[in-house]
Amino acid sequence: MSDYPSFVYLHEEGPREGIQIEPRQLTVAQKTGFIESLAETGLRQIDCVSFVNPKRVPSMADADEVARTLKRKPGVRYTGLWLNHQGLLRALSLPLDVVGSLRVTASELFSIRNTNRTIAQTLDEQQLWLETYREHGIELEWGYVMTAFGCSYQGHVPLEQVLTMVQHVVDLAAEFEQPLKGVYLCDTVGFATPRDIEERVGAVRERYPHLRIGLHLHDTRGTGMPNVYAALRMGVDEFDSSVAGLGGCPFASHKGAAGNVCTEDIVFMCHEMGIETGIDLEALIDCARSAEDLFGHPLPGKVMHAGSLARFRNAA
Amino acid sequence: MSDYPSFVYLHEEGPREGIQIEPRQLTVAQKTGFIESLAETGLRQIDCVSFVNPKRVPSMADADEVARTLKRKPGVRYTGLWLNHQGLLRALSLPLDVVGSLRVTASELFSIRNTNRTIAQTLDEQQLWLETYREHGIELEWGYVMTAFGCSYQGHVPLEQVLTMVQHVVDLAAEFEQPLKGVYLCDTVGFATPRDIEERVGAVRERYPHLRIGLHLHDTRGTGMPNVYAALRMGVDEFDSSVAGLGGCPFASHKGAAGNVCTEDIVFMCHEMGIETGIDLEALIDCARSAEDLFGHPLPGKVMHAGSLARFRNAA
C-alpha cells in the first residue's frame, strides 16, 4: 500500500532562504551563529549563502565573509547557491562544499525572468559548469529542474516539458561522462498538489528508474506537507526544507509566507511515522525558535510553537 | 492505488472556534455578519455558537442572541455545540439546526478534565440525549469520538480504546433503535500523523463497514493537511474545518495556533486534485481575509495569503 523510506535526508535551506528575503539585516556573527546551531542538530547539509548581485539582494553582500568565518563541523556539508558560472567560481574560491549540480528551468518565461537566460542559453552554460566540475575533480550529483509543477508566468507546465528537461540533464551528464545521482523536481512557486507529486515523481521514476528523486517544495498554499507525505509514500527520501519555514514574502509578518516546507515539521512527521532523519527534533525546535528572535517576527512553522509530543509519552 | 472521493463535505467550525478563543470580543452584528458571509460561499453546515458556561467562555454569553438574530440561508445548516444535556436543551430552544449526535471521549482523563464526567458517566448522559432526540423527532447522525488519536493527559490512546468507544456509540444507537450514519474520529489535541489516519480509519472501516467516517483534525504540529490527504486517499469525504485556520491558542498572534485544519486550504487542495466541494474558493478566501480584520491579527491559513491559482490559468 505504501513504500515509506526508513531514512529521510533533509537539505536545510533556512539560512539562505531566510537571510536573502527577511527585511532585518543580520551581522556576520549572527548568521554564522545560526548556521553553527543548525549544524549541531544532526543536519548533514546546510545551504548558507547565495552568490547573487548584492544590488538585488543586499543581505548577501557579506556571503564570502560568512563562508570564511563559519566554524565547520565535520560530517556536515556547508553549501551555497549560484545561478551562473561566475557564482560557481566564487563558491569554489571559498571554504564551502561545492555540490556538483546542474540547474535548468522547465518554463521558458521563468528562466528568462529569473536568470535572464533562455532555456537554450541555460543549457549552454551548464557545459561551463560541467567543465569546471571536471577541472576541480567535483562529482556531479543532482540536476535541479525548476518550475517542475507550474510557473507564475507560464501557468501550467506540462509534464512533457519537465521530462524534456530531465532528458537534457541526463544528456549533459552523459556527454561529460559524469554519472548523475538524481534529479530534484522543484515546486519553485508553490503550485503542486499531492496528485501532481504522484504524477510527476511517478513519470520520472518510470522513465529513469536508475535516478534518485529529490523534491524542493514551497508551502505557499498549504500543500507543502501533504506533498511531502505523498512523496514519502512513494519512497522519496531526499527533500530541501527550511527551519521554521523561513523564506517567502518578507513583508508584514508571516503574510503570504512561501518558504520551503518547514524542516522541523517534516522531522516531527517522519519520526512519529517511524522514519528516521538523524536529526534531534528538540534541538531543531530550539533553532527554529531562535530564528523568530533573530528575524524579529513570528515564523510559520507549526511544531516549533506547539512543541513535540515527547512530553506526553509518559503522561498518564 | 487510491480511492479519492468525487465530492467532499466540509463542516465549517470557524465562527465557533474563533469566537470562543480569540481575545477580541465581537458584537452580535459582527458575529452574524461573519456567519452570513460564510453561508454565501456554498458551505452547507456552519457551527455558529457553543453552549458553555459564560464564566469560562465570556465570548459565548450572547450565543442565544446570535442564533436568534442570524439571517438564515435555505440549504445551509446552522449548528451549535453542546457538551451536556442542558446545552442540548438550550440549542433546541433556538432557531438552530440540532444535528443528532453522540459525543464520547476515548481518554478517561480528558473526559474528566474537559467535561467533568468519567467515560461511564458520559455514556449514561448520552441516553438523555437520545431520549431528547426521540421526543423531538431528531434523527441520530454522528457519533463523535474525541481524543481518538492521543490525549494531552493520557499520552498515547490505544486503538482498542477507540474501537471500544465506537462500539459504545453503536450499542447506544441500537438500544434506542436509531440508525447511526457514521462516526467522527476527532484528533482533539493535534497528535495524529498520516500513519495514524491510515491505521484508525482502516480499523474502524474494517470493523464497521456500514458506518461513514468523518474526521475532526487540528493542525497543531503541521500534520493537519497531510492527514486530510491521507484520508482523501482512503475515500473519506467529510471533515470539520475552520476558515483561515481559526481556533487554537488565543495568545500572542498566531503562536501555537492549533485551530481546525484550514477550510480554504482543504478546498484549494481538493479542487486542484479534481475533487468537488460545492464551495466558491475565492469567496471563501475573502471571508478568511475578513476574519483577520475582524479578529485583528494574522491567521494561519495559507491560500488566503498567497491567493489561489485562478489568475495563473491563462498566464502565458
XYZ file of C-alpha atoms in Angstrom:
632
model
C 0.000 0.000 0.000
C 2.930 2.351 0.551
C 6.676 2.381 0.237
C 7.892 4.586 3.106
C 11.648 5.053 3.262
C 13.364 4.126 6.525
C 15.559 7.243 6.481
C 14.991 10.710 5.033
C 17.760 13.196 4.135
C 16.932 16.872 4.593
C 18.930 19.659 2.974
C 18.496 22.688 5.205
C 17.769 25.851 3.202
C 16.705 28.110 6.075
C 19.773 30.337 6.490
C 19.958 31.157 2.789
C 16.184 31.412 2.295
C 15.761 33.497 5.432
C 18.728 35.802 5.061
C 18.044 36.601 1.414
C 14.428 37.593 1.973
C 13.998 38.797 5.553
C 13.965 42.586 5.976
C 16.079 42.568 9.136
C 19.800 42.613 8.308
C 21.908 40.283 10.422
C 25.565 40.636 11.316
C 28.074 38.063 10.071
C 28.303 36.703 13.640
C 24.517 36.276 13.819
C 24.495 34.446 10.504
C 27.340 32.097 11.370
C 25.932 31.528 14.871
C 22.600 30.481 13.387
C 24.265 28.127 10.896
C 26.506 26.652 13.605
C 23.495 25.936 15.837
C 21.770 24.162 12.959
C 24.885 22.052 12.380
C 24.568 20.741 15.969
C 21.118 19.227 15.322
C 22.264 16.374 13.087
C 21.518 18.096 9.768
C 24.027 16.889 7.165
C 23.729 19.675 4.612
C 23.081 23.363 5.207
C 22.710 25.949 2.467
C 24.393 29.024 3.907
C 24.631 31.757 1.284
C 23.725 32.645 -2.262
C 26.043 34.240 -4.790
C 23.795 36.849 -6.255
C 24.091 40.505 -7.167
C 24.346 42.455 -3.864
C 22.467 45.294 -5.538
C 19.467 42.974 -5.873
C 19.998 41.127 -2.586
C 21.976 43.396 -0.219
C 21.808 40.914 2.663
C 24.051 38.540 0.681
C 26.810 41.127 0.176
C 28.779 39.510 3.015
C 28.370 35.939 1.689
C 32.147 35.464 1.289
C 32.820 36.609 4.849
C 30.107 34.328 6.220
C 31.632 31.369 4.365
C 35.135 32.207 5.591
C 34.143 32.849 9.221
C 31.948 29.790 9.709
C 33.219 27.154 12.166
C 32.709 23.899 10.307
C 31.585 20.700 11.978
C 32.943 17.501 10.413
C 30.330 15.453 8.591
C 28.205 18.480 7.659
C 28.186 19.923 4.151
C 28.028 23.728 4.023
C 26.739 24.761 0.623
C 25.926 27.888 -1.350
C 23.627 28.658 -4.255
C 24.779 30.008 -7.580
C 22.726 30.686 -10.698
C 25.590 31.342 -13.148
C 29.209 30.410 -13.809
C 30.610 33.451 -12.014
C 28.695 32.369 -8.908
C 30.135 28.885 -9.179
C 33.678 30.262 -9.418
C 33.011 32.404 -6.361
C 31.776 29.359 -4.440
C 34.936 27.482 -5.438
C 37.111 30.268 -4.017
C 35.618 29.818 -0.539
C 35.744 27.130 2.153
C 32.352 25.762 1.106
C 31.220 22.344 -0.110
C 30.570 22.751 -3.812
C 27.967 20.145 -4.708
C 28.163 19.241 -8.387
C 24.784 20.198 -9.783
C 23.004 21.298 -12.909
C 20.171 23.786 -12.777
C 17.557 24.118 -15.502
C 14.043 25.546 -15.672
C 11.053 23.873 -17.306
C 9.340 27.206 -18.028
C 10.969 29.412 -20.682
C 9.377 32.558 -19.248
C 10.568 31.818 -15.720
C 14.054 31.019 -16.992
C 14.271 34.407 -18.692
C 12.833 36.417 -15.817
C 14.671 34.602 -13.008
C 18.115 34.092 -14.592
C 17.992 36.379 -17.642
C 18.668 33.375 -19.917
C 16.534 31.279 -22.232
C 16.407 27.527 -21.658
C 18.802 27.038 -24.591
C 21.256 29.580 -23.162
C 20.997 27.882 -19.773
C 21.803 24.501 -21.281
C 24.847 26.026 -22.985
C 26.034 27.478 -19.699
C 25.618 24.143 -17.926
C 28.508 22.917 -20.100
C 30.749 25.535 -18.466
C 29.651 24.258 -15.065
C 30.427 20.673 -16.069
C 33.864 21.664 -17.393
C 34.580 23.451 -14.148
C 33.497 20.429 -12.087
C 35.843 18.267 -14.162
C 38.736 20.687 -13.661
C 38.197 20.680 -9.891
C 37.501 16.962 -9.546
C 33.953 17.601 -8.330
C 31.496 14.754 -8.872
C 28.168 15.585 -10.440
C 25.291 14.813 -8.090
C 21.943 16.432 -8.842
C 20.123 18.006 -11.718
C 17.597 20.580 -10.483
C 14.511 21.172 -12.604
C 12.883 24.416 -11.510
C 9.160 25.216 -12.048
C 8.564 21.465 -12.448
C 4.988 21.820 -11.139
C 3.901 25.140 -12.615
C 5.065 28.686 -13.189
C 3.727 32.113 -12.196
C 4.403 33.424 -15.715
C 3.546 30.421 -17.870
C 0.830 28.935 -15.637
C 0.530 25.192 -16.208
C 3.795 23.427 -17.045
C 3.062 20.230 -18.992
C 4.635 17.033 -17.723
C 6.329 16.555 -21.120
C 8.188 19.836 -20.640
C 9.544 18.528 -17.318
C 10.570 15.188 -18.823
C 12.319 17.036 -21.658
C 14.358 18.992 -19.115
C 15.250 15.820 -17.210
C 16.412 14.316 -20.510
C 18.562 17.400 -21.187
C 20.213 16.972 -17.795
C 20.749 13.253 -18.396
C 22.232 14.004 -21.841
C 24.570 16.679 -20.474
C 25.848 14.337 -17.781
C 26.409 11.580 -20.374
C 28.200 13.983 -22.701
C 30.655 14.820 -19.934
C 30.842 11.181 -18.810
C 29.687 12.179 -15.344
C 27.307 9.783 -13.613
C 24.211 11.661 -12.439
C 22.958 10.678 -8.968
C 19.448 12.010 -9.422
C 17.113 14.882 -10.208
C 15.416 17.356 -7.934
C 11.937 18.359 -9.039
C 11.370 21.879 -7.746
C 7.954 23.373 -6.982
C 9.561 26.790 -7.239
C 6.341 28.796 -6.917
C 4.196 26.514 -4.737
C 1.676 25.135 -7.242
C 1.976 21.390 -6.566
C -0.690 19.196 -5.022
C -0.236 15.580 -3.936
C -1.747 14.400 -7.219
C 0.973 16.293 -9.105
C 3.606 14.687 -6.896
C 2.169 11.260 -7.674
C 2.029 12.026 -11.387
C 5.458 13.643 -11.834
C 7.534 11.586 -9.428
C 5.883 8.520 -10.952
C 6.612 9.577 -14.543
C 10.273 10.477 -13.880
C 10.821 7.264 -11.967
C 9.225 5.181 -14.710
C 11.353 6.716 -17.437
C 14.580 6.964 -15.374
C 14.481 4.104 -12.855
C 18.207 4.479 -12.109
C 17.864 8.120 -10.952
C 17.213 9.161 -7.377
C 14.469 11.772 -6.978
C 14.585 14.708 -4.582
C 11.930 17.365 -4.019
C 12.194 21.087 -3.391
C 8.750 22.180 -2.147
C 7.322 25.525 -1.099
C 4.383 25.635 1.297
C 2.702 28.553 -0.406
C -0.865 27.250 -0.411
C -0.976 24.670 2.374
C 0.016 21.711 0.221
C 3.677 21.560 1.261
C 3.283 18.925 3.964
C 0.745 16.787 2.038
C 3.202 16.864 -0.857
C 5.976 15.597 1.427
C 3.690 12.840 2.662
C 2.666 11.879 -0.895
C 6.360 11.632 -1.786
C 7.213 9.597 1.322
C 4.520 7.112 0.331
C 6.371 6.723 -2.981
C 9.686 6.168 -1.228
C 11.175 9.624 -1.893
C 13.797 10.181 0.808
C 15.505 13.478 -0.026
C 13.994 16.951 0.425
C 15.033 20.568 0.609
C 13.453 22.203 3.650
C 13.682 25.327 5.743
C 13.876 25.599 9.543
C 10.837 27.468 10.955
C 9.512 27.652 7.388
C 11.892 30.557 6.689
C 11.689 32.185 3.293
C 8.875 33.638 1.286
C 7.462 37.099 1.431
C 9.442 39.471 3.653
C 6.550 41.860 4.231
C 4.062 42.096 7.074
C 4.925 39.313 9.482
C 4.200 35.880 8.009
C 1.645 37.074 5.454
C 1.847 35.180 2.202
C 4.704 33.160 3.617
C 6.036 30.881 0.964
C 9.202 29.448 2.392
C 10.333 25.913 1.791
C 8.347 23.320 3.633
C 9.313 23.519 7.311
C 12.215 21.283 8.360
C 11.157 20.513 11.930
C 7.556 19.836 10.839
C 8.889 17.222 8.391
C 11.199 15.795 11.073
C 8.273 15.595 13.507
C 6.032 13.854 10.974
C 8.767 11.428 9.924
C 9.761 10.463 13.463
C 6.134 9.965 14.509
C 5.700 7.700 11.478
C 8.768 5.647 12.338
C 11.021 7.209 9.684
C 14.486 8.277 10.854
C 16.171 11.549 9.899
C 19.281 11.565 12.095
C 18.107 14.934 13.437
C 17.491 15.909 17.071
C 13.970 17.347 16.870
C 14.143 19.227 20.179
C 17.434 20.898 19.212
C 15.958 21.838 15.850
C 12.863 23.317 17.518
C 15.213 25.448 19.642
C 16.880 26.687 16.438
C 13.501 27.494 14.896
C 12.502 29.488 17.977
C 15.808 31.352 17.941
C 15.084 32.297 14.315
C 11.990 34.212 15.450
C 14.172 36.257 17.804
C 16.820 36.676 15.133
C 14.432 37.913 12.440
C 12.091 39.649 14.855
C 8.695 38.224 13.985
C 6.618 35.025 14.150
C 7.545 32.357 11.611
C 5.127 29.879 10.061
C 6.487 26.584 11.472
C 3.929 24.644 13.484
C 5.681 22.200 15.812
C 8.052 24.982 16.952
C 5.037 26.687 18.547
C 3.135 23.663 19.820
C 6.147 21.604 20.899
C 6.784 17.953 20.115
C 4.939 15.048 21.683
C 7.957 13.969 23.784
C 6.470 15.405 26.965
C 3.286 13.360 26.525
C 4.976 9.976 26.086
C 4.678 9.039 29.730
C 1.870 11.430 30.554
C -0.535 9.050 32.245
C -3.674 2.957 -5.693
C -6.081 5.461 -4.166
C -9.790 5.901 -3.644
C -10.341 9.668 -3.854
C -13.924 10.778 -3.323
C -15.515 12.872 -6.059
C -17.112 15.267 -3.542
C -16.046 16.359 -0.072
C -18.386 17.802 2.603
C -16.891 20.382 4.940
C -18.469 21.363 8.240
C -17.329 24.900 8.946
C -16.202 25.359 12.562
C -14.528 28.751 12.219
C -17.108 31.057 13.818
C -17.445 28.914 16.931
C -13.732 28.025 17.137
C -12.688 31.612 16.547
C -15.213 33.391 18.732
C -14.694 31.092 21.702
C -10.938 31.502 21.758
C -9.999 34.856 20.223
C -9.246 37.629 22.721
C -11.077 40.336 20.778
C -14.784 40.414 21.663
C -17.097 40.823 18.689
C -20.549 42.365 18.652
C -23.560 40.219 17.801
C -23.758 42.005 14.442
C -20.110 41.183 13.685
C -20.676 37.542 14.553
C -23.825 37.154 12.469
C -22.270 39.124 9.596
C -19.308 36.750 9.541
C -21.550 33.671 9.618
C -23.812 35.118 6.905
C -20.816 35.753 4.619
C -19.666 32.178 5.104
C -23.137 30.929 4.191
C -22.774 32.662 0.798
C -19.720 30.584 -0.169
C -21.527 27.287 -0.687
C -20.764 25.828 2.748
C -23.622 23.569 3.813
C -23.052 23.440 7.548
C -21.698 26.172 9.820
C -21.087 25.769 13.530
C -22.073 29.138 14.960
C -22.020 29.031 18.768
C -21.237 26.824 21.734
C -23.421 26.416 24.791
C -20.854 26.624 27.508
C -20.550 28.370 30.832
C -20.194 32.127 30.078
C -17.957 32.398 33.124
C -15.468 30.112 31.379
C -16.068 31.443 27.866
C -17.420 35.015 28.129
C -17.488 35.490 24.350
C -20.268 32.885 24.111
C -22.542 34.691 26.596
C -24.553 36.082 23.658
C -24.886 32.718 21.872
C -28.697 32.784 22.117
C -28.894 36.274 20.653
C -26.536 35.300 17.805
C -28.693 32.283 16.994
C -31.906 34.363 17.076
C -30.524 37.267 15.035
C -28.880 35.249 12.273
C -30.403 35.595 8.790
C -30.639 32.003 7.584
C -29.974 30.944 4.018
C -32.024 27.960 2.810
C -29.971 24.816 2.296
C -27.416 25.698 4.990
C -27.405 24.061 8.414
C -26.559 26.409 11.285
C -25.380 24.350 14.228
C -24.178 24.793 17.791
C -22.006 22.737 20.107
C -23.165 21.382 23.443
C -21.268 19.163 25.842
C -24.129 18.287 28.213
C -27.910 17.841 28.288
C -28.594 21.402 29.433
C -26.665 22.642 26.400
C -28.741 20.420 24.127
C -31.976 21.788 25.595
C -30.699 25.320 25.087
C -29.875 24.524 21.425
C -33.398 23.138 20.980
C -34.927 26.372 22.263
C -33.279 28.369 19.487
C -33.681 28.643 15.699
C -30.674 26.362 15.100
C -30.276 23.045 13.305
C -29.841 20.466 16.036
C -27.837 17.636 14.497
C -28.474 14.364 16.312
C -25.097 13.363 17.669
C -23.406 11.458 20.448
C -20.151 12.664 21.934
C -17.756 10.417 23.798
C -14.060 10.587 24.681
C -11.564 7.761 24.307
C -9.348 9.082 27.106
C -10.753 8.859 30.656
C -8.515 11.683 31.875
C -9.540 14.017 29.045
C -13.197 13.184 29.610
C -12.934 14.176 33.260
C -10.941 17.350 32.678
C -12.852 18.569 29.619
C -16.432 17.685 30.597
C -16.144 16.906 34.322
C -17.517 13.395 33.693
C -15.976 9.930 33.534
C -16.495 7.896 30.370
C -19.153 5.823 32.177
C -20.986 8.987 33.283
C -20.776 10.334 29.732
C -22.297 7.155 28.321
C -25.137 7.440 30.847
C -25.779 11.013 29.798
C -25.843 10.098 26.134
C -29.065 8.209 26.911
C -30.659 11.500 27.947
C -29.549 12.986 24.627
C -31.044 10.056 22.718
C -34.342 10.327 24.619
C -34.453 14.026 23.815
C -33.784 13.380 20.128
C -36.642 10.859 20.105
C -39.002 13.326 21.792
C -38.174 15.998 19.230
C -38.142 13.711 16.196
C -34.449 14.398 15.557
C -32.604 11.708 13.622
C -29.314 10.486 15.005
C -26.439 11.210 12.609
C -22.925 11.105 14.039
C -21.072 9.677 16.986
C -18.039 11.820 17.834
C -15.083 10.079 19.452
C -12.821 12.711 20.970
C -9.063 12.176 21.601
C -9.191 9.320 19.074
C -5.526 9.876 18.163
C -3.965 10.760 21.500
C -4.513 12.853 24.609
C -2.502 15.592 26.342
C -3.206 13.975 29.737
C -3.064 10.272 28.900
C -0.498 10.466 26.082
C -0.915 7.543 23.681
C -4.509 6.366 23.212
C -4.518 2.714 22.095
C -6.538 1.837 19.026
C -8.553 -0.677 21.078
C -9.748 2.154 23.338
C -11.048 3.988 20.260
C -12.774 0.895 18.888
C -14.380 0.317 22.295
C -15.825 3.835 22.202
C -17.118 3.333 18.659
C -18.788 0.126 19.858
C -20.388 2.018 22.762
C -21.815 4.545 20.306
C -23.066 1.770 18.018
C -24.660 -0.026 21.003
C -26.348 3.157 22.250
C -27.810 3.836 18.821
C -29.061 0.240 18.582
C -30.573 0.409 22.070
C -32.620 3.434 21.036
C -33.366 1.940 17.620
C -31.792 4.934 15.916
C -29.762 4.220 12.783
C -26.294 5.748 13.119
C -24.974 7.442 9.981
C -21.327 7.343 10.956
C -18.578 8.215 13.399
C -16.292 11.198 13.571
C -12.786 10.414 14.765
C -11.502 13.559 16.441
C -7.831 14.488 16.766
C -8.807 16.817 19.587
C -5.270 17.777 20.579
C -3.407 17.504 17.261
C -1.376 14.325 17.730
C -2.294 12.434 14.543
C 0.056 11.658 11.672
C -0.951 10.185 8.315
C 0.051 6.731 9.523
C -2.416 7.052 12.409
C -5.115 8.114 9.947
C -4.380 5.040 7.832
C -4.393 2.778 10.883
C -7.501 4.115 12.645
C -9.707 4.920 9.682
C -8.772 1.497 8.316
C -9.575 -0.312 11.562
C -12.937 1.406 12.078
C -13.921 0.828 8.466
C -12.951 -2.842 8.645
C -14.984 -3.459 11.783
C -17.931 -1.200 10.846
C -18.139 -1.220 7.046
C -21.680 0.241 7.122
C -20.592 3.391 9.002
C -19.490 6.594 7.311
C -16.303 8.100 8.733
C -15.698 11.800 9.300
C -12.573 13.464 10.665
C -12.112 16.405 13.005
C -8.437 17.417 12.705
C -6.365 20.121 14.348
C -3.267 21.415 12.594
C -1.229 21.754 15.760
C 2.039 20.264 14.514
C 1.896 20.631 10.738
C 0.223 17.290 10.067
C -3.312 18.619 9.560
C -3.175 18.813 5.767
C -1.220 15.548 5.281
C -3.847 13.911 7.475
C -6.612 15.259 5.237
C -4.777 13.967 2.183
C -4.218 10.534 3.779
C -7.954 10.382 4.497
C -8.914 11.506 0.980
C -6.800 8.674 -0.406
C -8.940 6.314 1.674
C -12.155 7.833 0.363
C -13.050 9.858 3.470
C -15.313 12.683 2.302
C -16.466 14.522 5.402
C -14.333 16.839 7.547
C -14.679 19.519 10.177
C -12.595 22.540 9.228
C -12.089 26.160 10.138
C -11.936 29.175 7.812
C -8.498 30.881 7.991
C -7.453 28.130 10.421
C -9.324 29.945 13.216
C -9.125 28.462 16.681
C -6.273 27.371 18.884
C -4.278 29.425 21.292
C -5.652 32.942 21.806
C -2.353 34.372 22.988
C 0.299 36.245 21.054
C -0.873 36.427 17.464
C -0.792 33.044 15.719
C 1.758 31.449 18.054
C 0.997 27.831 18.810
C -2.078 28.117 16.632
C -3.968 24.892 16.808
C -7.236 25.568 15.073
C -9.025 23.043 12.942
C -7.385 22.346 9.648
C -7.990 25.366 7.405
C -11.160 25.203 5.278
C -9.978 27.123 2.241
C -6.658 25.238 2.184
C -8.632 21.971 2.007
C -10.933 23.437 -0.661
C -7.912 24.574 -2.690
C -6.218 21.174 -2.458
C -9.430 19.311 -3.313
C -10.287 21.471 -6.322
C -6.733 21.265 -7.682
C -6.961 17.487 -7.364
C -10.276 17.325 -9.195
C -12.418 16.802 -6.085
C -15.518 18.976 -5.807
C -16.666 20.698 -2.602
C -19.541 22.889 -3.813
C -17.683 25.855 -2.329
C -16.620 29.066 -4.093
C -12.909 29.217 -3.182
C -12.496 32.913 -3.999
C -15.494 33.882 -1.856
C -14.148 31.741 0.972
C -10.712 33.391 0.698
C -12.471 36.773 1.029
C -14.142 35.506 4.232
C -10.799 34.283 5.583
C -9.219 37.681 4.907
C -12.132 39.459 6.576
C -11.544 37.279 9.647
C -8.082 38.814 10.050
C -9.666 42.275 10.134
C -12.388 41.039 12.463
C -10.041 39.444 14.993
C -7.236 41.922 14.447
C -4.223 39.756 13.706
C -2.762 37.409 11.068
C -4.349 33.970 10.897
C -2.543 30.789 9.904
C -4.355 29.912 6.651
C -2.034 29.664 3.661
C -4.003 30.109 0.444
C -5.736 33.192 1.923
C -2.343 34.934 1.856
C -0.923 33.571 -1.383
C -4.159 33.562 -3.371
C -5.494 30.716 -5.495
C -4.075 29.648 -8.850
C -7.045 31.036 -10.802
C -5.094 34.067 -12.012
C -2.370 31.831 -13.481
C -4.635 29.614 -15.561
C -4.205 31.646 -18.709
C -0.950 33.297 -17.725
C 1.090 32.585 -20.816
